[in-house]
Amino acid sequence: MVDHHGQIDNVMHESRLFPPPAEFSQQARIPTREAYDQLWQRAADDPVKFWEELGREELHWFEPFTKTLEWNEPYAEWFVGGKTNACYNCVDKHVNEGRGGRTAIIWEGEPGDQRTLTYSDLLEQVCRFANAMKSLGIGKGDRVSIYMPMTPELAIAMLACARIGAVHSVIFAGFSAEAIAERNNDAGAKAVITADAAWRRGKALPLKHTVDQALVKSPTVEHCIVLDRVNEAVEWKHGRDHWWHELVREASPECPAEPMDSEAPLFILYTSGSTGKPKGIKHTTAGYNLYAKKSFEWVFDHREGDVYWCTADCGWITGHSYVVYGPFSAGATCLMYEGAPNHPSEDRFWDIVERHKVTLFYTAPTAIRAFIKWGNDHVQMHDLSSLRLLGTVGEGINPQAWMWYHEMIGDEKCPIVDTWWQTETGGIMMSPLPGAIATKPGSCCVPLPGILPVIVDEDGDEVGVDKGGWLTIAHPWPGMLRGIWGDEDRYQEVYWSKVPGKYLAGDNARRDGDGYYWIMGRIDDVLNVSGHRLSTIEIESALVSHPEVAEAAAVGRPHELKGEAVAVFVTLKNAKPSDELREALKQHVRKEIGALAQPDDIRFTNALPKTRSGKIMRRLLKDIAAGKEMVGDTTTLEDYSIIAHLRDDEE
Ligand code: WTA
């Protein structure tokens, strides 16, 4: 059951311990191990009471809630009967409480243009855009797709949706027209918000053009709002398309936030699962908002004066919870950067950190591996002394990369928070609390207050110390997903059917003798490429939709920078294997899903290894793709000669 091929090899014997720096702990919210233990224990003893108190204190209520948790497994309702608004909590609250002059967003575009918005500015712009959407008839409960570059307007669009009760579905701006259409249709989106183009490594990516192609296949979409970011020529469909700047120019800067039921959907975010279709993960208003706020404050130990930079794109959950809802609820000053980390050169991030005096920095291990490869010179030419905390998310970080981050970026004085969580969990579930918990490189350390992880075997029984097993969560928490958009069966099946009474995360994990958790990779066929989740079946479906492909199997193989790369094995109908066809298939996957899913290796074969019952033997293909000796059990293999052939075909 447990994957002994991947990360675990690297982290099994890691025993270094890095206590929190004394200067950090002295001023931290949770300053000692004892304080953490007490807080965690208090929450574990009575999670409902714990969240009830926080719910009352931390959110603004138009109407107070009457019941903290209604739990009809697997359906949770938090803060029942209450009315709040996530945009109000993120923006109005600060302005109304005298913090309107505080900087909310420091934005830097890829070409070097800069803008700064205070919380008061943000309020005005959100209100104008909210009114603009209303003028098009968009309102409570309507779904709105957002396909935009990392500009302030992306955050403004999300917050404006929250303000009027529209449900946003942000689609990462690297996805294809096909992928956009699929998401528009699944959500029944009424509008799409996009930009003419986005800057990426000095080139303009034509976002509007891609959306135009998607809209041909998106019958529910009535309106398309377009931000003029790059000044690219675009095609225009009158009546359907509207310029952002024209709409807001005419819109009033006043727009009261709509009181929303605690459980009103806030957003849908599509993510890959182990079957073909992406899952629309549904998050609701009050519980998600509270969890994003508190987890942000606990994990990043945010305080006034910090300049916080999360490098994630709003197209992923990290951008939702830790670029927008968490930090804005906490009144943080957030840096947002539009472009690539190596444009115009490989020191761009460190240049930004130095110029804007960033104090809290949150990025992904895949980025750290790229920085290591690009060399220390790019780091050393900058003064990074403003940094006081570093974080990672998206995949495990191996101890070597962790040490580099610690020494080269953190100057051995910044705690590193390795945060484990998922689109489904809404916020960080496990992480060192930076003032309290000594870190171990490669471990996400301990659960947050109110989170009760249990590692179980396939019978659902808790496993002992250092025994790997499935990671589950024993008690509902406010940030948890509330379902899969339009697919209740799948929600029950994926997360709640294998281990009764507990949320099944889909990751393997191990808990060591000190109570530290170590994530050991997925239990399913989900790939993690550069910290992004991809479904093997989604890639296979894309490949077999090509007229020359008979059958395809996609697996992950270790990759120096991406963590995992996509390797596919393809059997053809009539065509002969060729480099041209290989290239055509790569382009085909790009078109069907997006550049992030493009296979790194394509191997042609005349058959795929299968069990006698016809199941593709992925474990075996994984070993072959990784160039490893076969360790998997091959006794059920139907035709052994296939293996020999696959090995011969290695590139
Ligand atoms: C993986 C990203 C190890 C894990 C927030 C999880 C991690 C999936 C870590 C969720 C970490 C995320 N250590 N693995 N610190 N963080 N993962 O939904 O497999 O894009 O299930 O959410 O990424 O990916 P998602």
XYZ file of C-alpha atoms and ligand atoms in Angstrom:
676
model
C 0.000 0.000 0.000
C 2.656 2.447 0.934
C 4.795 3.884 -1.800
C 8.361 3.037 -0.965
C 9.673 4.448 -4.221
C 9.119 8.138 -3.783
C 9.770 10.727 -1.161
C 9.943 8.312 1.689
C 13.429 7.208 0.650
C 14.633 10.731 1.209
C 12.942 11.484 4.463
C 12.920 8.143 6.245
C 16.137 8.789 8.106
C 15.977 12.536 8.557
C 16.589 13.371 12.205
C 17.845 16.978 12.240
C 15.802 19.275 14.426
C 15.663 23.063 14.076
C 14.181 24.841 17.101
C 12.326 28.105 16.455
C 14.710 31.066 16.652
C 14.393 32.732 20.064
C 13.766 36.221 18.592
C 10.924 34.778 16.563
C 9.290 32.914 19.437
C 9.447 35.891 21.775
C 6.938 37.826 19.703
C 4.962 34.912 18.247
C 1.234 34.342 18.676
C 1.899 30.789 19.823
C 5.300 31.214 21.491
C 6.092 27.772 22.948
C 5.538 24.084 22.407
C 3.488 24.018 25.620
C 1.245 26.813 24.354
C 0.661 24.870 21.142
C -0.011 21.621 23.012
C -2.539 23.325 25.265
C -4.312 25.043 22.400
C -4.416 21.874 20.313
C -5.655 19.793 23.253
C -8.343 22.296 24.157
C -9.566 22.247 20.547
C -9.393 18.448 20.360
C -11.382 18.041 23.590
C -14.270 20.082 22.235
C -13.789 21.106 18.608
C -17.296 22.523 18.287
C -16.845 24.866 21.241
C -13.406 25.844 20.003
C -14.713 26.866 16.577
C -17.826 28.443 18.038
C -15.748 30.940 19.999
C -13.521 31.732 17.057
C -16.510 32.025 14.739
C -18.083 34.659 16.955
C -14.904 36.636 17.478
C -13.303 36.599 14.078
C -16.075 37.212 11.555
C -18.541 40.024 11.107
C -22.125 38.779 11.480
C -25.087 40.515 9.913
C -27.069 37.918 11.832
C -25.500 35.687 14.483
C -25.425 31.932 13.987
C -27.608 29.735 16.172
C -25.819 26.391 15.840
C -22.088 25.869 15.373
C -22.075 22.514 13.598
C -24.748 20.401 11.983
C -23.073 17.134 11.015
C -24.911 14.593 8.929
C -21.999 12.570 7.682
C -20.606 13.394 5.194
C -22.380 16.752 5.095
C -21.277 19.515 7.434
C -22.984 22.836 7.996
C -21.061 25.346 10.048
C -22.406 28.408 11.844
C -25.986 27.557 10.929
C -28.458 30.426 10.795
C -25.788 33.125 10.598
C -25.309 35.688 7.872
C -21.930 37.122 6.950
C -20.026 38.140 3.824
C -16.484 37.079 2.965
C -15.766 40.294 1.058
C -16.979 42.347 4.018
C -14.631 40.423 6.322
C -11.740 40.931 3.902
C -12.236 44.598 3.091
C -15.024 46.632 4.736
C -14.146 45.431 8.226
C -10.701 47.029 7.999
C -11.981 50.264 6.521
C -14.775 50.506 9.101
C -12.337 49.836 11.935
C -9.945 52.591 10.867
C -7.454 50.559 8.838
C -8.507 51.889 5.437
C -5.163 53.594 4.884
C -3.219 50.363 5.298
C -1.728 48.919 2.134
C -3.686 45.881 0.971
C -1.908 45.073 -2.312
C 1.543 45.888 -3.581
C 1.452 44.714 -7.142
C 4.226 44.302 -9.630
C 3.541 43.465 -13.272
C 6.008 41.371 -15.208
C 7.207 44.322 -17.344
C 7.962 46.205 -14.114
C 4.850 48.369 -13.753
C 3.722 48.788 -10.152
C 0.561 49.664 -8.262
C -0.311 49.973 -4.611
C -3.851 49.739 -3.261
C -4.887 50.584 0.283
C -7.820 48.792 1.866
C -9.931 51.884 1.072
C -8.857 51.751 -2.581
C -9.648 48.055 -2.661
C -13.113 48.701 -1.233
C -13.871 51.302 -3.864
C -12.691 49.152 -6.743
C -14.468 46.055 -5.500
C -17.705 48.034 -5.108
C -17.443 49.498 -8.586
C -16.828 46.125 -10.147
C -19.573 44.500 -8.070
C -21.987 47.125 -9.400
C -20.693 46.528 -12.909
C -21.541 42.845 -12.610
C -24.954 43.682 -11.189
C -25.614 45.970 -14.165
C -25.229 42.887 -16.363
C -27.749 40.994 -14.282
C -25.213 38.902 -12.380
C -26.243 38.260 -8.781
C -26.653 35.886 -5.880
C -25.992 32.267 -6.731
C -24.836 32.909 -10.316
C -21.572 31.213 -11.287
C -18.809 33.328 -12.766
C -15.654 31.890 -14.345
C -12.485 33.942 -13.935
C -9.592 33.388 -16.353
C -7.129 36.175 -15.655
C -3.484 37.050 -15.137
C -2.211 37.794 -11.616
C -3.322 41.408 -11.495
C -5.113 43.268 -8.680
C -8.244 42.924 -10.818
C -8.148 39.155 -10.348
C -8.463 39.594 -6.574
C -10.999 42.383 -7.122
C -13.110 40.109 -9.330
C -13.098 37.325 -6.719
C -13.992 39.701 -3.895
C -16.693 41.421 -5.967
C -18.318 38.037 -6.628
C -18.227 37.290 -2.903
C -19.714 40.711 -2.220
C -22.825 40.151 -4.336
C -23.123 36.441 -3.585
C -22.026 35.206 -7.004
C -20.000 31.985 -6.939
C -16.595 32.317 -8.569
C -14.783 29.565 -10.385
C -11.230 30.655 -11.066
C -9.596 28.777 -13.933
C -5.812 28.951 -14.036
C -4.817 31.034 -17.075
C -2.690 28.175 -18.454
C -5.675 25.939 -19.181
C -6.874 25.336 -22.722
C -10.117 26.451 -24.370
C -11.416 22.879 -24.005
C -10.725 22.911 -20.284
C -12.415 26.308 -19.868
C -15.504 25.147 -21.748
C -15.715 21.969 -19.663
C -15.600 24.029 -16.447
C -18.074 26.647 -17.746
C -20.520 23.911 -18.600
C -20.113 21.923 -15.428
C -20.675 25.029 -13.301
C -23.313 26.533 -15.601
C -21.351 29.792 -15.638
C -23.314 32.905 -16.555
C -20.270 35.087 -17.183
C -16.537 34.850 -17.792
C -14.069 37.491 -16.636
C -10.803 37.569 -18.544
C -8.133 39.901 -19.936
C -7.042 40.657 -23.469
C -3.754 38.915 -22.713
C -1.271 38.120 -19.959
C 2.449 38.770 -19.796
C 4.588 35.655 -19.561
C 8.340 35.839 -20.070
C 7.946 38.982 -22.126
C 5.324 37.519 -24.435
C 1.618 38.298 -24.500
C -0.512 35.181 -23.989
C -3.830 35.744 -25.773
C -6.324 34.953 -23.013
C -9.342 36.540 -24.692
C -8.721 34.545 -27.844
C -8.672 31.312 -25.830
C -11.869 32.326 -24.030
C -13.511 33.118 -27.403
C -12.826 29.549 -28.490
C -14.224 28.210 -25.214
C -17.355 30.334 -25.464
C -18.356 28.714 -28.739
C -18.946 25.617 -26.611
C -20.281 27.310 -23.461
C -23.995 27.881 -24.024
C -24.728 29.147 -20.502
C -22.309 32.093 -20.693
C -24.090 35.365 -21.474
C -21.348 37.884 -20.727
C -17.623 38.201 -21.072
C -15.860 41.008 -19.195
C -12.410 41.854 -20.485
C -9.614 43.637 -18.641
C -7.303 45.600 -20.893
C -3.977 44.413 -19.545
C -1.653 44.272 -22.531
C -3.397 46.350 -25.175
C -3.656 43.405 -27.553
C -6.038 43.454 -30.481
C -9.026 41.229 -29.673
C -12.098 40.047 -31.477
C -15.312 41.455 -30.101
C -18.826 40.108 -29.905
C -21.142 43.011 -29.284
C -23.717 42.457 -26.572
C -21.658 39.654 -25.050
C -18.256 41.303 -24.542
C -17.656 44.284 -22.266
C -14.499 46.169 -21.349
C -13.776 46.154 -17.630
C -12.723 49.823 -17.641
C -15.867 50.967 -19.415
C -18.140 49.132 -17.002
C -16.459 50.413 -13.846
C -16.247 53.967 -15.141
C -20.031 54.143 -15.114
C -20.501 52.153 -11.912
C -21.176 53.628 -8.474
C -18.438 53.188 -5.839
C -21.040 52.198 -3.296
C -22.359 48.693 -3.060
C -23.343 47.208 0.295
C -22.122 43.659 0.880
C -24.926 41.144 0.558
C -25.642 39.300 3.832
C -24.987 35.669 2.889
C -26.006 32.493 4.663
C -23.034 30.869 6.335
C -23.380 27.902 4.014
C -23.954 29.857 0.783
C -21.410 28.658 -1.807
C -18.449 31.052 -2.028
C -16.561 29.388 -4.821
C -15.988 26.307 -6.914
C -12.455 25.301 -7.759
C -11.786 22.500 -10.203
C -9.087 20.014 -9.357
C -8.025 16.652 -10.705
C -9.099 13.399 -9.177
C -8.432 9.804 -10.065
C -11.161 9.665 -12.691
C -11.430 11.543 -15.953
C -13.504 14.610 -15.207
C -12.113 17.382 -12.999
C -13.959 17.778 -9.707
C -15.591 21.099 -8.872
C -14.657 21.396 -5.217
C -17.296 23.452 -3.428
C -16.459 25.798 -0.564
C -18.977 27.850 1.359
C -18.872 31.204 3.072
C -18.423 31.411 6.843
C -16.487 28.247 7.693
C -14.052 28.630 4.826
C -13.520 32.305 5.604
C -12.837 31.619 9.270
C -10.482 28.756 8.521
C -8.515 30.729 5.919
C -8.113 33.610 8.370
C -7.116 31.642 11.450
C -4.792 29.254 9.625
C -3.105 32.259 7.981
C -2.554 33.926 11.355
C -1.329 30.784 13.104
C 0.995 29.524 10.400
C 2.503 32.776 9.144
C 2.396 34.471 12.521
C 1.293 37.570 10.699
C 1.499 40.914 12.467
C 1.062 44.539 11.481
C 3.947 45.808 9.398
C 4.592 42.501 7.666
C 4.877 42.426 3.893
C 3.582 39.026 2.916
C 4.200 37.366 -0.425
C 2.587 34.140 -1.541
C 3.857 33.355 -5.043
C 0.899 31.119 -5.961
C -1.477 32.025 -8.752
C -5.126 32.607 -7.810
C -5.963 29.787 -10.224
C -5.049 27.320 -7.444
C -6.386 26.877 -3.935
C -3.244 28.418 -2.452
C -4.090 31.637 -4.277
C -7.653 31.549 -2.944
C -6.814 30.929 0.705
C -3.406 32.584 1.010
C -3.378 35.354 -1.587
C -6.965 36.508 -1.065
C -9.261 35.264 1.702
C -6.785 34.474 4.514
C -4.452 37.462 4.330
C -7.122 40.052 3.509
C -9.321 38.836 6.379
C -6.290 39.344 8.606
C -5.668 42.850 7.219
C -2.302 41.877 5.752
C -0.247 43.771 3.185
C 0.094 41.356 0.276
C 2.542 41.437 -2.532
C 1.251 40.166 -5.851
C 3.518 39.496 -8.817
C 2.201 38.859 -12.288
C 4.906 37.011 -14.118
C 7.631 34.396 -14.309
C 10.360 33.977 -11.680
C 13.065 34.165 -14.333
C 12.017 37.272 -16.197
C 13.902 39.356 -17.089
C 16.432 37.224 -15.190
C 16.650 34.491 -12.596
C 16.938 36.892 -9.680
C 13.497 38.440 -10.185
C 11.988 37.045 -6.960
C 14.938 38.144 -4.835
C 14.913 41.548 -6.453
C 11.247 41.875 -5.464
C 11.931 40.681 -1.908
C 14.714 43.239 -1.538
C 12.875 46.218 -3.051
C 9.594 45.649 -1.223
C 11.175 44.384 2.006
C 9.136 41.219 2.050
C 8.997 39.635 5.518
C 6.885 36.486 4.978
C 7.537 34.434 1.842
C 5.489 31.409 0.752
C 6.343 29.373 -2.355
C 6.456 25.843 -3.777
C 9.240 23.231 -3.655
C 9.297 23.107 -7.461
C 10.284 26.793 -7.480
C 12.961 26.144 -4.870
C 14.443 23.374 -7.023
C 14.593 25.796 -9.948
C 16.340 28.434 -7.797
C 18.911 25.863 -6.716
C 19.548 24.957 -10.319
C 19.879 28.580 -11.414
C 22.651 29.066 -8.862
C 23.385 31.001 -5.704
C 24.704 34.095 -7.496
C 21.169 35.210 -8.275
C 20.343 35.103 -4.590
C 23.545 36.525 -3.200
C 23.353 39.716 -5.226
C 20.330 40.767 -3.118
C 19.750 41.807 0.465
C 17.153 39.411 1.835
C 17.493 40.476 5.457
C 13.861 41.636 5.649
C 12.663 38.012 5.561
C 11.569 36.524 8.881
C 9.600 33.446 7.833
C 9.585 31.075 4.844
C 6.925 28.632 3.749
C 6.344 25.855 1.231
C 3.274 24.154 -0.184
C 2.117 21.811 -2.900
C 4.324 18.775 -2.474
C 6.850 17.398 -0.081
C 10.162 19.200 0.061
C 13.206 17.020 0.202
C 15.682 17.689 2.988
C 18.414 18.974 0.636
C 16.116 21.607 -0.846
C 14.865 22.438 2.642
C 18.461 23.026 3.817
C 19.186 25.242 0.835
C 16.055 27.304 1.535
C 17.012 27.527 5.204
C 20.598 28.589 4.577
C 20.544 30.501 1.315
C 17.189 32.326 1.548
C 16.540 32.289 5.284
C 20.108 32.954 6.409
C 19.493 30.265 9.051
C 17.282 32.657 10.992
C 13.845 32.136 9.444
C 11.550 29.309 10.518
C 10.321 27.240 7.564
C 6.673 26.238 7.526
C 6.134 23.158 5.332
C 2.362 23.272 4.966
C 0.325 20.199 4.066
C -3.192 20.695 2.805
C -5.424 20.296 -0.260
C -7.975 22.064 -2.429
C -10.538 20.078 -0.472
C -9.362 21.103 2.990
C -9.732 24.831 2.254
C -6.720 25.746 4.335
C -3.500 24.474 5.875
C -4.059 21.341 7.963
C -0.570 20.493 9.132
C 2.444 22.745 9.520
C 4.922 23.738 12.149
C 3.617 26.671 14.175
C 6.677 28.818 13.616
C 7.221 30.189 17.136
C 6.435 26.928 18.867
C 7.474 23.874 16.915
C 11.001 22.722 16.172
C 11.118 21.746 12.503
C 12.437 18.600 10.829
C 13.377 19.014 7.149
C 10.818 17.159 5.028
C 8.116 16.916 7.688
C 4.942 19.015 7.792
C 5.222 18.506 11.551
C 1.957 18.902 13.458
C -1.773 19.461 12.966
C -3.283 22.913 13.405
C -5.588 23.493 16.377
C -8.959 21.862 15.696
C -7.509 19.342 13.236
C -7.476 15.669 14.221
C -5.462 13.527 11.809
C -5.490 9.745 12.122
C -3.381 7.382 10.006
C -5.228 4.169 9.286
C -4.762 0.884 7.469
C -7.098 -0.458 4.825
C -9.489 -1.718 7.496
C -9.760 1.760 8.958
C -7.754 0.867 12.093
C -5.211 3.349 13.385
C -1.632 2.282 12.679
C 1.256 2.575 15.110
C 4.265 4.866 15.242
C 6.289 4.963 12.022
C 3.881 2.676 10.219
C 2.688 4.244 6.984
C -0.984 4.342 6.140
C -3.816 6.421 4.779
C -4.110 9.917 6.144
C -7.599 10.705 7.388
C -9.163 13.516 9.419
C -11.406 12.428 12.259
C -13.556 15.471 12.953
C -15.149 17.985 10.570
C -13.444 21.391 10.422
C -14.872 24.693 9.144
C -12.708 24.898 6.009
C -13.601 21.457 4.661
C -15.167 21.096 1.229
C -18.931 20.851 1.232
C -19.205 18.666 -1.831
C -18.373 18.265 -5.486
C -20.385 20.602 -7.680
C -23.256 18.609 -9.167
C -21.934 15.206 -8.077
C -22.939 14.114 -4.588
C -22.207 10.458 -5.306
C -18.656 11.175 -6.199
C -18.187 13.237 -3.025
C -19.352 10.343 -0.869
C -17.434 7.777 -2.845
C -14.062 9.538 -3.023
C -13.754 10.944 0.491
C -16.091 9.052 2.800
C -16.662 5.495 1.612
C -13.383 3.686 2.318
C -12.923 4.742 5.932
C -16.287 5.273 7.625
C -16.621 8.413 9.708
C -13.359 9.994 8.575
C -12.313 12.257 5.709
C -9.945 10.332 3.429
C -7.316 12.754 2.160
C -5.863 10.536 -0.574
C -2.301 10.791 0.735
C -0.167 8.244 2.525
C 1.488 9.449 5.690
C 3.583 8.324 8.624
C 3.710 9.669 12.174
C 7.039 9.404 13.931
C 7.834 8.841 17.604
C 7.746 12.587 18.298
C 4.271 12.900 16.801
C 5.561 14.536 13.599
C 3.793 13.761 10.331
C 5.533 12.852 7.082
C 3.544 12.866 3.837
C 4.514 9.984 1.554
C 2.675 10.574 -1.715
C -0.765 9.847 -3.100
C -2.715 6.644 -2.646
C -4.347 7.077 -6.053
C -3.187 7.792 -9.591
C -3.084 11.537 -9.159
C 0.191 13.074 -10.329
C 1.882 16.065 -8.756
C 3.716 17.969 -11.495
C 5.377 21.155 -10.262
C 2.982 21.136 -7.335
C -0.058 20.904 -9.627
C -2.462 18.027 -9.457
C -3.038 16.118 -12.675
C -5.148 13.083 -13.267
C -3.545 10.232 -15.208
C -6.941 9.338 -16.633
C -7.557 12.881 -17.816
C -4.292 12.741 -19.777
C -5.113 9.285 -21.118
C -8.558 10.454 -22.233
C -6.968 13.394 -24.005
C -4.557 11.064 -25.811
C -7.143 8.544 -26.953
C -9.233 11.374 -28.359
C -6.470 11.698 -30.987
C -7.454 9.738 -34.133
C -4.211 7.718 -34.263
C -4.168 6.556 -30.650
C -5.632 3.203 -29.684
C -4.718 3.067 -26.033
C -2.690 5.147 -23.608
C -1.346 4.891 -20.070
C 0.055 7.875 -18.200
C 2.323 7.607 -15.174
C 4.565 9.919 -13.211
C 8.327 9.606 -13.158
C 10.788 11.458 -10.928
C 11.914 14.798 -12.376
C 14.636 17.053 -11.041
C 12.652 20.303 -11.241
C 9.018 19.344 -11.542
C 9.081 16.667 -8.856
C 7.111 14.428 -11.164
C 7.030 14.471 -14.954
C 4.311 12.944 -17.120
C 5.389 9.817 -19.005
C 2.944 8.148 -21.349
C 2.852 4.807 -23.114
C 0.831 4.783 -26.309
C -0.378 2.103 -28.674
C -1.270 3.282 -32.166
C -4.048 2.289 -34.534
C -2.394 2.389 -37.959
C 0.231 5.111 -37.899
C 3.919 4.324 -37.564
C 5.737 5.707 -34.534
C 7.626 8.882 -35.414
C 9.011 11.994 -33.805
C 6.416 14.056 -35.660
C 3.606 12.000 -34.183
C 5.179 12.240 -30.753
C 5.213 16.032 -31.090
C 1.667 16.058 -32.449
C 0.453 14.071 -29.433
C 2.161 16.470 -27.039
C 0.438 19.375 -28.770
C -2.831 17.489 -28.684
C -2.690 17.128 -24.877
C -1.797 20.826 -24.656
C -4.865 21.672 -26.643
C -7.162 19.365 -24.702
C -6.022 20.249 -21.188
C -3.277 22.858 -21.186
C 0.492 23.202 -21.269
C 0.862 21.963 -17.712
C -0.355 18.490 -18.696
C 1.889 18.097 -21.743
C 3.748 14.766 -21.466
C 7.515 14.898 -21.100
C 8.048 11.424 -22.569
C 5.946 9.528 -25.048
C 6.808 5.910 -25.717
C 5.158 3.934 -28.454
C 4.465 0.295 -27.803
C 2.399 -2.381 -29.481
C 0.734 -3.413 -26.226
C 0.370 -2.268 -22.639
C 1.140 -4.586 -19.729
C -2.117 -5.722 -18.178
C -3.295 -8.078 -15.502
C -5.339 -11.066 -16.543
C -8.417 -9.125 -15.550
C -7.380 -6.391 -17.974
C -6.117 -3.699 -15.584
C -3.153 -1.678 -16.791
C -0.192 -2.365 -14.520
C 0.768 1.177 -13.681
C 3.254 0.275 -10.977
C 5.247 -1.582 -13.585
C 5.021 1.226 -16.119
C 6.118 3.635 -13.423
C 9.248 1.599 -12.799
C 9.971 1.423 -16.500
C 9.445 5.162 -16.937
C 11.797 5.803 -14.036
C 14.401 3.488 -15.556
C 14.252 1.303 -12.438
C 14.615 -2.393 -12.007
C 11.206 -3.921 -11.686
C 10.228 -4.427 -8.094
C 6.474 -4.747 -8.507
C 4.736 -8.069 -8.482
C 4.501 -9.261 -12.080
C 2.997 -12.661 -11.438
C -0.413 -11.507 -12.605
C 1.003 -10.056 -15.821
C -0.743 -11.468 -18.827
C 2.002 -11.303 -21.409
C 5.544 -10.989 -20.155
C 7.018 -10.260 -23.583
C 5.429 -6.817 -23.526
C 7.857 -5.785 -20.821
C 10.875 -6.724 -22.825
C 9.525 -4.708 -25.695
C 8.819 -1.642 -23.554
C 12.347 -1.714 -22.198
C 13.823 -1.948 -25.705
C 11.907 1.115 -26.686
C 13.480 3.302 -24.014
C 14.652 6.629 -25.314
C 0.276 17.342 -2.063
C -2.372 22.260 -2.658
C 3.585 16.892 0.833
C -0.536 16.212 -1.441
C -2.465 23.072 -1.366
C -1.942 16.754 -1.466
C 1.855 17.982 -0.216
C -1.962 17.522 -2.762
C 2.089 19.142 0.553
C -2.979 18.626 -2.757
C 3.157 19.117 1.500
C 0.417 19.507 -0.777
N 3.875 17.965 1.602
N 2.600 16.877 -0.069
N 3.482 20.162 2.249
N 1.182 20.071 0.175
N 0.817 18.250 -1.035
O -5.209 20.246 -4.015
O -0.422 15.064 -2.240
O -3.358 21.343 -5.349
O -2.934 15.749 -1.433
O -3.566 21.625 -2.874
O -0.632 18.059 -2.896
O -2.837 19.445 -3.903
P -3.786 20.680 -4.119
